[in-house]
Amino acid sequence: MALAAACSRDASSPKGDAAAAHTPIVTISADQAVSPVPPWRVPAVQVTDENVAELKEKAAQALSRGRLFGTADDAIPLYYALRRFDPEDAAANVGFDRSLKRLVANGDDALKQLDRDPLSLRRAHEIAAVARAVAPGNVDIVEFLARLDRADEAQEANRLGEDALNAGRLGVAGEPDQALTHFREALELRPGDMRANQGIAAVESALIRRAEQASDRDDYVGAARELDIAAKVRPPAPSVEDARARLAMQRIVRINALRDAGLSALTRQGGIDEARRHLAVMLRIAPAGDPATRELRERIDLATHYGLFRPGQVFTDAMQGAVRGPQMVVVPHGAFRMGSEENEGQESERPARNIRFDRGFAMSRTEITVGEFRRFMQATKHRARASRRGYSTAYDERSGNLVRRGVDWQSDYTGRPASDDMPVIHVSAKDAMAYAEWLSAQTGQRYRLPSEAEFEYALRAGNRGRFPWGNGAPPPRAGNFTGALDVSPSGRRWRNAFPGYGDGNWGPAPVATYRANAWGLHDMAGNVSEWVADCWHDTFRRAPRGGEAWINPGCRSRVVRGASWASAPEELRSAWRQGSDANNTTARIGFRVVRDI
């Protein structure tokens, strides 16, 4: 824009006035550029020797009333004409100087009103036009014109700042053609400029709004970046800190809402993928170590591996008739090496292989008891194998051997009636599978015999030693094993037993008599051996790589796992396995069940 340039000619010289009067002036209003103020032309005043006194009086009265330049009867035109008529007229010169001072004062008043009245800038330019026309070289006029120039530049800077603001170019100090740069330039030209201050406040508000929009998009990193910029706009920045606290709360609310949505999804069938999508958003927007994010991640992990359960959880399922099923323990997911290495065990336990369970499973806390099996027998028409055949093998105290006797599942290891808390024995693999099928129908859940891999995994419970407890002799109360300190009712002792160990029982003990293993399971080794779902194979060659049972349709031999009360110490090894006819019944074999979760 054109700036009000000062002329070097002295205000007392009438020469050069016409040239200055023809300089166009462009002004900037509060909102946009307005039409130029036309050059001011001094109204013609006829001065003669006869009317000089009269004109002086008229000029003095006009000055006293503040009428400076509107018409030919105002102070400046009159004094201007009197000076041109007689440049040495002291009274005219004094009046003219006083008129100029009043004119400059009015111009400064107009500039002071700029923040409240945008039209005051035009009035200042109108005054400047008069000043240029009559005294462009006057010191006061030159200084006023400089002040007006700065006001014009400030208004132009404000206009550019508002254009940049409307275009979204907010910027920070030092960047070219950015709103904040222009507004700060306006303040340098005109300290305290209200329009510039309002523009800077608008920049701050726009940055805060950008931060809010970023937050609405879950971009809290971007929101923080915008707020950091906003905080530098006009520090201290209470509005920015208020916004920061507000968006921090919004972030917390959003994170918690995502967690709740994720947890809700986990209660629905197939909701894990939905919960993972919520978690992905949380991981992007939550701070490190956020407890809500950690909670959902853990719950997704649990749901992935355990459904609605937790590892180590003990539960029972409701059955028909207001009774509960056997106590189940959630076995953690994980991996282990199944079988024995070349320097241990027998060929049937090899080759050793790595097995991984990506999902946990529930295993009955103890062997199935006589009382639990009784409910099955009473509720069904199932006829157990020993009952149909009329015998099973029981322990004979006189000979110390297992002999045929007319006993069945209701009998203990010697053939006497068994109490309900004893592990059920004298049952075949098919009896055990029938019980699991009945339990599934009663509860609506899938119960089955454990696979051989599941049994060994649960038996080891994370231990890689030779025995379930590690290596060496068993610790006290570890289980119902053959110990050198054990004595039968007639005083018999084991010929092959753990030296120095005694468990206080000869024959099976009530379930859960001894300590549970690390995963809360009792009698995985000792007490009674147990049927598993696998068909017998001489080795693990070509065995499934997963943890599922290895079953051939119609197979007649099944796998027995876990040593019994009468097993040799070698059979207490974690990898020990044995094949047996699926119809076999004995005082040494029972079973437990697994439930899918």
Coordinates of C-alpha atoms in Angstrom, one line a residue, residues 29-544:
S29 CA -10.2 -0.4 7.4
A30 CA -10.8 -2.8 10.2
D31 CA -12.1 -5.4 7.8
Q32 CA -10.7 -4.6 4.3
A33 CA -9.2 -1.9 2.2
V34 CA -11.5 1.1 1.6
S35 CA -11.6 3.6 -1.2
P36 CA -8.7 6.0 -1.2
V37 CA -9.1 9.3 0.5
P38 CA -8.9 11.9 -2.3
P39 CA -6.2 14.7 -2.0
W40 CA -7.5 17.7 -0.1
R41 CA -7.6 21.0 -1.9
V42 CA -7.5 24.2 0.1
P43 CA -10.8 26.1 -0.4
A44 CA -10.2 29.4 -2.1
V45 CA -10.3 32.5 0.2
Q46 CA -10.0 36.0 -1.3
V47 CA -7.7 38.1 0.9
T48 CA -7.5 41.9 0.5
D49 CA -6.1 44.7 2.6
E50 CA -9.7 45.7 3.5
N51 CA -10.7 42.2 4.9
V52 CA -7.5 41.0 6.5
A53 CA -8.6 42.0 10.0
E54 CA -12.0 40.5 9.5
L55 CA -10.6 37.2 8.2
K56 CA -8.2 37.0 11.2
E57 CA -11.1 37.4 13.6
K58 CA -13.1 34.8 11.7
A59 CA -10.1 32.4 11.7
A60 CA -9.6 32.8 15.4
Q61 CA -13.2 32.2 16.2
A62 CA -13.2 29.0 14.0
L63 CA -10.1 27.8 15.7
S64 CA -11.6 28.4 19.1
R65 CA -14.6 26.4 18.1
G66 CA -12.5 23.6 16.6
R67 CA -13.6 24.1 13.1
L68 CA -10.4 23.4 11.3
F69 CA -10.8 22.5 7.6
G70 CA -14.3 21.7 6.5
T71 CA -15.1 24.9 4.6
A72 CA -13.6 28.1 3.4
D73 CA -14.7 29.7 6.7
D74 CA -12.7 27.3 8.9
A75 CA -9.4 28.0 10.6
I76 CA -6.9 26.2 8.3
P77 CA -8.2 27.6 5.0
L78 CA -8.3 31.1 6.4
Y79 CA -4.9 31.1 8.0
Y80 CA -3.4 29.4 5.0
A81 CA -4.8 32.2 2.7
L82 CA -3.6 34.9 5.2
R83 CA -0.1 33.5 5.2
R84 CA 0.0 33.3 1.4
F85 CA -1.2 36.9 1.3
D86 CA 1.5 38.0 3.8
P87 CA 4.0 35.4 4.9
E88 CA 5.4 37.8 7.5
D89 CA 2.1 38.2 9.3
A90 CA 3.0 37.0 12.8
A91 CA -0.6 36.6 13.9
A92 CA -1.5 34.5 10.9
N93 CA 1.6 32.4 11.3
V94 CA 0.8 31.8 15.0
G95 CA -2.8 31.0 14.2
F96 CA -1.7 28.6 11.5
D97 CA 0.7 26.8 13.8
R98 CA -1.9 26.4 16.5
S99 CA -4.3 25.1 13.8
L100 CA -1.8 22.5 12.7
K101 CA -1.2 21.4 16.3
R102 CA -4.9 21.0 16.8
L103 CA -5.1 19.1 13.5
V104 CA -2.3 16.7 14.6
A105 CA -4.0 16.3 18.0
N106 CA -7.3 15.4 16.2
G107 CA -5.4 12.9 14.0
D108 CA -3.8 11.3 17.0
D109 CA -7.3 11.1 18.7
A110 CA -8.6 9.4 15.6
L111 CA -5.7 6.8 15.7
K112 CA -6.5 6.2 19.4
Q113 CA -10.1 5.4 18.5
L114 CA -9.0 2.8 15.9
D115 CA -9.6 -0.2 18.2
R116 CA -13.2 1.0 19.0
D117 CA -14.2 2.7 15.8
P118 CA -12.8 1.3 12.5
L119 CA -13.9 4.5 10.7
S120 CA -11.5 6.6 12.7
L121 CA -8.7 5.5 10.4
R122 CA -10.4 7.1 7.5
R123 CA -10.8 10.3 9.6
A124 CA -7.1 10.2 10.3
H125 CA -6.3 9.9 6.6
E126 CA -8.6 12.8 5.9
I127 CA -6.6 14.8 8.4
A128 CA -3.4 13.6 6.8
A129 CA -4.6 14.7 3.5
V130 CA -5.2 18.2 4.9
A131 CA -1.8 18.2 6.6
R132 CA 0.0 17.2 3.3
A133 CA -1.9 19.9 1.4
V134 CA -0.9 22.8 3.8
A135 CA 2.3 21.8 5.6
P136 CA 3.9 18.6 4.5
G137 CA 7.3 19.6 5.9
N138 CA 6.1 20.5 9.4
V139 CA 7.9 18.4 12.0
D140 CA 4.7 17.6 13.9
I141 CA 3.0 16.7 10.6
V142 CA 5.9 14.5 9.6
E143 CA 5.8 12.6 12.9
F144 CA 2.0 12.2 12.7
L145 CA 2.2 10.9 9.1
A146 CA 4.8 8.3 10.4
R147 CA 2.4 7.2 13.1
L148 CA -0.3 6.9 10.5
D149 CA 2.0 4.9 8.3
R150 CA 2.6 2.5 11.1
A151 CA -1.2 2.2 11.8
D152 CA -1.7 1.5 8.1
E153 CA 1.0 -1.2 8.1
A154 CA -0.5 -2.7 11.2
Q155 CA -3.9 -2.8 9.6
E156 CA -2.4 -4.4 6.5
A157 CA -0.6 -6.9 8.7
N158 CA -3.9 -7.7 10.5
R159 CA -5.7 -8.1 7.1
L160 CA -3.0 -10.5 5.9
G161 CA -3.2 -12.3 9.3
E162 CA -6.9 -12.7 9.0
D163 CA -6.6 -14.0 5.5
A164 CA -4.0 -16.5 6.6
L165 CA -6.2 -17.4 9.6
N166 CA -9.2 -18.0 7.4
A167 CA -7.0 -20.2 5.1
G168 CA -5.8 -22.2 8.0
R169 CA -2.3 -21.0 7.9
L170 CA -1.8 -20.5 11.6
G171 CA 1.9 -21.1 11.9
V172 CA 4.4 -20.2 14.6
A173 CA 6.6 -17.1 14.9
G174 CA 9.1 -16.9 12.2
E175 CA 7.2 -18.7 9.5
P176 CA 6.4 -16.5 6.4
D177 CA 2.8 -15.7 5.4
Q178 CA 1.3 -17.2 8.5
A179 CA -1.4 -15.7 10.6
L180 CA 0.6 -15.5 13.9
T181 CA 3.6 -13.9 12.1
H182 CA 1.4 -11.1 10.6
F183 CA -0.4 -10.4 13.9
R184 CA 2.8 -10.1 15.8
E185 CA 4.1 -7.8 13.1
A186 CA 1.0 -5.7 13.7
L187 CA 1.7 -5.5 17.4
E188 CA 5.3 -4.5 16.8
L189 CA 4.0 -1.6 14.6
R190 CA 1.3 -0.7 16.9
P191 CA 1.7 -2.0 20.5
G192 CA -1.6 -2.9 22.1
D193 CA -3.4 -3.2 18.8
M194 CA -6.7 -4.8 19.7
R195 CA -7.3 -6.3 16.3
A196 CA -3.9 -8.0 16.4
N197 CA -4.5 -9.2 19.9
Q198 CA -7.9 -10.6 18.9
G199 CA -6.2 -12.3 15.9
I200 CA -3.6 -13.9 18.1
A201 CA -6.3 -15.1 20.4
A202 CA -8.1 -16.5 17.4
V203 CA -4.9 -18.4 16.4
E204 CA -4.7 -19.9 19.8
S205 CA -8.4 -20.9 19.6
A206 CA -7.8 -22.4 16.2
L207 CA -4.9 -24.4 17.4
I208 CA -7.0 -25.6 20.4
R209 CA -9.8 -26.5 18.0
R210 CA -7.3 -28.4 15.9
A211 CA -6.2 -30.3 19.0
E212 CA -9.8 -31.1 19.7
Q213 CA -10.4 -32.4 16.2
A214 CA -7.2 -34.5 16.4
S215 CA -8.6 -35.9 19.7
D216 CA -11.9 -36.7 18.0
R217 CA -9.8 -38.7 15.5
D218 CA -8.0 -40.5 18.4
D219 CA -4.8 -38.7 17.4
Y220 CA -3.7 -37.6 20.9
V221 CA -0.1 -37.2 19.8
G222 CA -1.2 -34.7 17.2
A223 CA -3.5 -33.0 19.7
A224 CA -0.5 -32.6 22.1
R225 CA 1.6 -31.2 19.3
E226 CA -1.1 -28.6 18.5
L227 CA -1.5 -27.6 22.2
D228 CA 2.3 -27.3 22.5
I229 CA 2.2 -24.8 19.7
A230 CA -0.8 -23.0 21.1
A231 CA 1.0 -22.7 24.5
K232 CA 3.6 -20.5 22.8
V233 CA 1.2 -18.2 21.1
R234 CA 0.5 -15.9 24.1
P235 CA 2.0 -17.4 27.3
P236 CA 1.0 -17.9 30.0
A237 CA -1.8 -19.8 28.3
P238 CA -4.6 -20.7 30.8
S239 CA -7.0 -21.5 27.9
V240 CA -4.4 -24.0 26.5
E241 CA -3.9 -25.6 29.9
D242 CA -7.7 -25.9 30.3
A243 CA -7.9 -27.5 26.9
R244 CA -5.0 -29.8 27.8
A245 CA -6.8 -31.0 31.0
R246 CA -10.1 -31.4 29.1
L247 CA -8.5 -33.5 26.3
A248 CA -6.6 -35.5 28.9
M249 CA -9.9 -36.4 30.5
Q250 CA -11.5 -37.0 27.1
R251 CA -8.6 -39.4 26.4
I252 CA -9.2 -41.3 29.7
V253 CA -12.9 -41.5 29.0
R254 CA -12.2 -42.8 25.5
I255 CA -9.7 -45.3 26.7
N256 CA -12.1 -46.6 29.3
A257 CA -14.9 -46.7 26.8
L258 CA -12.8 -48.8 24.5
R259 CA -11.8 -51.1 27.3
D260 CA -15.5 -51.6 28.3
A261 CA -16.5 -52.2 24.7
G262 CA -13.7 -54.8 24.4
L263 CA -14.7 -56.5 27.6
S264 CA -18.3 -56.6 26.5
A265 CA -17.2 -58.1 23.1
L266 CA -15.4 -60.9 25.0
T267 CA -18.7 -62.1 26.5
R268 CA -20.1 -62.7 23.0
Q269 CA -19.4 -65.7 20.7
G270 CA -16.5 -64.8 18.4
G271 CA -16.0 -61.4 20.1
I272 CA -12.2 -61.8 20.5
D273 CA -11.5 -60.2 17.1
E274 CA -13.7 -57.2 18.0
A275 CA -12.0 -56.8 21.3
R276 CA -8.6 -56.9 19.6
R277 CA -9.7 -54.1 17.3
H278 CA -10.6 -52.0 20.4
L279 CA -7.2 -52.9 21.9
A280 CA -5.4 -51.8 18.8
V281 CA -6.9 -48.3 19.1
M282 CA -6.1 -48.2 22.8
L283 CA -2.5 -49.1 22.2
R284 CA -2.3 -46.2 19.7
I285 CA -3.8 -43.6 22.0
A286 CA -3.0 -44.7 25.6
P287 CA 0.1 -43.7 27.5
A288 CA 2.7 -46.4 28.3
G289 CA 1.6 -48.6 31.3
D290 CA -2.1 -47.5 31.0
P291 CA -4.0 -49.8 33.4
A292 CA -7.1 -50.0 31.2
T293 CA -5.1 -51.1 28.2
R294 CA -3.2 -53.7 30.3
E295 CA -6.5 -55.0 31.7
L296 CA -8.1 -55.5 28.2
R297 CA -4.9 -57.1 26.9
E298 CA -4.8 -59.5 29.7
R299 CA -8.5 -60.3 29.3
I300 CA -8.1 -60.9 25.6
D301 CA -5.1 -63.2 26.3
L302 CA -7.2 -65.0 28.9
A303 CA -10.2 -65.3 26.5
T304 CA -7.9 -66.5 23.7
H305 CA -6.4 -69.2 25.9
Y306 CA -9.1 -69.9 28.5
G307 CA -12.4 -68.5 27.3
L308 CA -14.2 -67.0 30.4
F309 CA -11.8 -68.7 32.8
R310 CA -8.4 -68.0 34.3
P311 CA -5.4 -70.4 34.7
G312 CA -5.6 -72.2 38.0
Q313 CA -9.3 -71.5 38.4
V314 CA -11.3 -74.2 40.1
F315 CA -14.9 -74.6 39.0
T316 CA -17.8 -77.0 38.6
D317 CA -20.6 -77.2 36.0
A318 CA -24.2 -77.4 36.9
M319 CA -25.9 -80.7 36.1
Q320 CA -29.5 -81.8 35.9
G321 CA -31.1 -82.4 39.2
A322 CA -29.5 -79.5 41.1
V323 CA -26.1 -81.3 41.4
R324 CA -22.7 -80.2 40.3
G325 CA -20.1 -82.0 38.2
P326 CA -16.6 -82.8 39.3
Q327 CA -14.3 -80.0 40.4
M328 CA -12.2 -78.8 37.4
V329 CA -8.9 -77.0 37.4
V330 CA -8.0 -74.7 34.4
V331 CA -4.6 -75.9 33.1
P332 CA -2.5 -73.0 31.6
H333 CA -1.7 -72.9 28.0
G334 CA 2.0 -73.4 27.0
A335 CA 4.5 -75.9 25.6
F336 CA 6.6 -78.8 26.8
R337 CA 8.8 -81.6 25.5
M338 CA 6.8 -84.9 25.6
G339 CA 8.4 -88.3 26.0
S340 CA 11.9 -89.3 27.1
E341 CA 15.3 -88.6 25.6
E342 CA 17.7 -91.3 24.4
N343 CA 19.4 -91.8 27.8
E344 CA 16.1 -92.3 29.7
G345 CA 13.1 -94.7 29.6
Q346 CA 12.0 -97.0 26.9
E347 CA 11.6 -97.0 23.2
S348 CA 7.8 -96.5 23.4
E349 CA 8.4 -93.1 24.9
R350 CA 10.4 -91.9 22.0
P351 CA 11.1 -89.9 19.9
A352 CA 10.6 -87.0 22.3
R353 CA 8.9 -84.0 20.6
N354 CA 7.8 -80.5 21.4
I355 CA 4.1 -80.0 22.0
R356 CA 2.3 -76.7 22.3
F357 CA -1.2 -75.9 23.7
D358 CA -2.3 -72.6 22.3
R359 CA -5.4 -72.8 24.5
G360 CA -5.8 -74.0 28.0
F361 CA -8.1 -76.8 29.1
A362 CA -9.8 -77.9 32.3
M363 CA -8.9 -81.1 34.0
S364 CA -10.6 -82.7 36.9
R365 CA -8.9 -81.9 40.1
T366 CA -8.8 -85.5 41.2
E367 CA -9.5 -88.9 39.8
I368 CA -13.2 -89.5 39.3
T369 CA -14.6 -90.8 42.6
V370 CA -16.9 -93.7 43.4
G371 CA -19.6 -91.2 44.4
E372 CA -19.3 -89.3 41.1
F373 CA -19.4 -92.5 39.1
R374 CA -22.4 -93.7 41.1
R375 CA -24.5 -90.7 40.0
F376 CA -23.7 -91.7 36.4
M377 CA -24.6 -95.3 36.9
Q378 CA -27.9 -94.4 38.7
A379 CA -28.9 -92.0 36.0
T380 CA -28.2 -94.2 33.0
K381 CA -28.7 -97.7 31.8
H382 CA -25.0 -98.2 31.4
R383 CA -23.7 -101.6 32.5
A384 CA -20.0 -101.4 33.5
R385 CA -17.7 -103.9 32.0
A386 CA -16.8 -105.6 35.3
S387 CA -20.5 -106.0 36.2
R388 CA -21.3 -107.6 32.8
R389 CA -18.3 -109.9 32.9
G390 CA -18.8 -110.7 36.6
Y391 CA -15.2 -110.1 37.8
S392 CA -12.2 -107.7 37.9
T393 CA -8.7 -108.1 39.3
A394 CA -8.3 -107.1 43.0
Y395 CA -5.4 -107.3 45.4
D396 CA -5.0 -110.4 47.4
E397 CA -3.3 -109.7 50.7
R398 CA -2.3 -113.4 51.3
S399 CA -0.4 -113.8 48.0
G400 CA 0.4 -110.1 47.5
N401 CA -0.9 -110.4 43.9
L402 CA -3.8 -109.1 41.8
V403 CA -6.3 -111.9 41.3
R404 CA -9.7 -112.3 39.7
R405 CA -12.6 -111.6 42.0
G406 CA -16.3 -110.9 41.6
V407 CA -16.0 -107.2 42.1
D408 CA -17.0 -104.1 40.1
W409 CA -16.8 -100.3 40.2
Q410 CA -18.4 -100.2 43.7
S411 CA -15.5 -102.1 45.2
D412 CA -12.1 -101.0 46.6
Y413 CA -8.8 -102.5 45.7
T414 CA -9.4 -105.6 47.8
G415 CA -13.0 -106.1 46.7
R416 CA -14.7 -104.6 49.8
P417 CA -17.3 -101.8 49.3
A418 CA -15.6 -98.6 48.5
S419 CA -16.4 -95.2 50.1
D420 CA -17.6 -92.4 47.8
D421 CA -14.3 -90.4 48.3
M422 CA -12.2 -93.2 46.8
P423 CA -11.1 -93.1 43.2
V424 CA -13.3 -95.3 41.1
I425 CA -11.4 -98.4 39.9
H426 CA -12.4 -101.7 38.2
V427 CA -13.6 -99.6 35.2
S428 CA -12.6 -100.0 31.5
A429 CA -11.6 -97.3 29.0
K430 CA -15.1 -97.6 27.5
D431 CA -16.7 -97.1 30.9
A432 CA -14.7 -94.0 31.4
M433 CA -15.6 -92.7 28.0
A434 CA -19.3 -93.4 28.6
Y435 CA -19.1 -91.4 31.9
A436 CA -17.5 -88.4 30.0
E437 CA -20.3 -88.6 27.3
W438 CA -23.0 -88.6 30.0
L439 CA -21.3 -85.6 31.8
S440 CA -21.3 -83.7 28.5
A441 CA -25.0 -84.3 28.0
Q442 CA -25.7 -83.3 31.6
T443 CA -23.8 -80.0 31.5
G444 CA -24.0 -78.9 27.9
Q445 CA -20.1 -78.8 27.8
R446 CA -17.7 -81.1 26.1
Y447 CA -16.1 -83.5 28.5
R448 CA -13.8 -86.3 27.4
L449 CA -10.8 -88.3 28.5
P450 CA -7.5 -86.4 28.3
S451 CA -5.2 -87.0 25.5
E452 CA -1.9 -88.6 26.3
A453 CA -0.1 -85.3 25.6
E454 CA -2.5 -83.3 27.9
F455 CA -2.0 -85.9 30.6
E456 CA 1.8 -85.7 30.5
Y457 CA 1.7 -81.9 30.2
A458 CA -0.5 -81.6 33.3
L459 CA 1.5 -84.3 35.1
R460 CA 4.8 -82.4 34.6
A461 CA 3.2 -79.0 35.5
G462 CA 6.2 -77.2 34.0
N463 CA 8.8 -79.6 35.5
R464 CA 11.3 -81.1 33.1
G465 CA 12.8 -83.6 35.6
R466 CA 12.7 -87.3 35.4
F467 CA 9.9 -87.5 37.8
P468 CA 6.9 -85.1 38.3
W469 CA 8.6 -83.5 41.3
G470 CA 12.0 -83.3 39.5
N471 CA 14.9 -85.7 40.1
G472 CA 15.8 -87.9 43.0
A473 CA 13.6 -89.2 45.8
P474 CA 10.1 -87.9 46.2
P475 CA 9.5 -85.1 48.8
P476 CA 7.3 -85.9 51.8
R477 CA 3.6 -86.2 51.1
A478 CA 4.2 -86.0 47.3
G479 CA 1.8 -88.8 46.6
N480 CA 0.7 -92.4 47.0
F481 CA 3.8 -94.2 45.7
T482 CA 5.6 -97.5 46.5
G483 CA 7.9 -96.5 49.4
A484 CA 10.2 -98.6 51.5
L485 CA 8.4 -97.4 54.6
D486 CA 5.0 -98.6 53.4
V487 CA 3.6 -101.7 55.1
S488 CA 0.5 -103.8 54.1
P489 CA -2.1 -104.9 56.7
S490 CA -0.3 -108.2 57.1
G491 CA 3.1 -106.6 57.3
R492 CA 4.3 -106.9 53.6
R493 CA 6.7 -104.4 52.2
W494 CA 7.6 -103.5 48.6
R495 CA 10.6 -105.3 47.1
N496 CA 11.2 -102.4 44.6
A497 CA 10.4 -99.0 46.2
F498 CA 11.8 -95.5 46.9
P499 CA 14.2 -95.8 49.9
G500 CA 13.2 -93.9 53.0
Y501 CA 9.7 -92.9 51.6
G502 CA 6.4 -93.8 53.1
D503 CA 2.9 -92.3 52.4
G504 CA 0.9 -94.1 55.0
N505 CA -1.3 -96.1 52.6
W506 CA -1.2 -99.6 51.0
G507 CA -3.7 -99.5 48.2
P508 CA -5.5 -96.3 46.8
A509 CA -6.1 -93.4 49.2
P510 CA -9.1 -91.1 49.2
V511 CA -8.7 -88.5 46.5
A512 CA -6.8 -85.3 47.3
T513 CA -5.1 -87.0 50.3
Y514 CA -1.7 -85.8 49.1
R515 CA -0.4 -82.4 47.9
A516 CA -1.5 -81.0 44.6
N517 CA 1.1 -80.3 42.0
A518 CA 2.1 -76.8 40.8
W519 CA -1.1 -76.5 38.8
G520 CA -3.5 -77.6 41.5
L521 CA -4.0 -81.3 40.3
H522 CA -3.9 -84.2 42.8
D523 CA -2.6 -87.7 42.3
M524 CA -1.4 -87.3 38.7
A525 CA 1.3 -89.7 39.6
G526 CA 0.5 -92.4 42.2
N527 CA -2.8 -93.5 43.8
V528 CA -4.2 -95.0 40.6
S529 CA -3.1 -95.1 37.0
E530 CA -5.5 -93.5 34.5
W531 CA -7.1 -94.2 31.1
V532 CA -6.4 -91.6 28.4
A533 CA -8.1 -91.2 25.1
D534 CA -5.2 -92.4 22.8
C535 CA -4.9 -95.7 21.1
W536 CA -1.7 -97.5 21.9
H537 CA 1.2 -97.1 19.5
D538 CA 4.6 -98.7 20.1
T539 CA 6.4 -95.4 19.6
F540 CA 5.7 -91.7 18.9
R541 CA 6.8 -91.9 15.3
R542 CA 4.1 -90.4 13.1
A543 CA 2.3 -89.1 16.2
P544 CA 0.3 -85.9 15.8

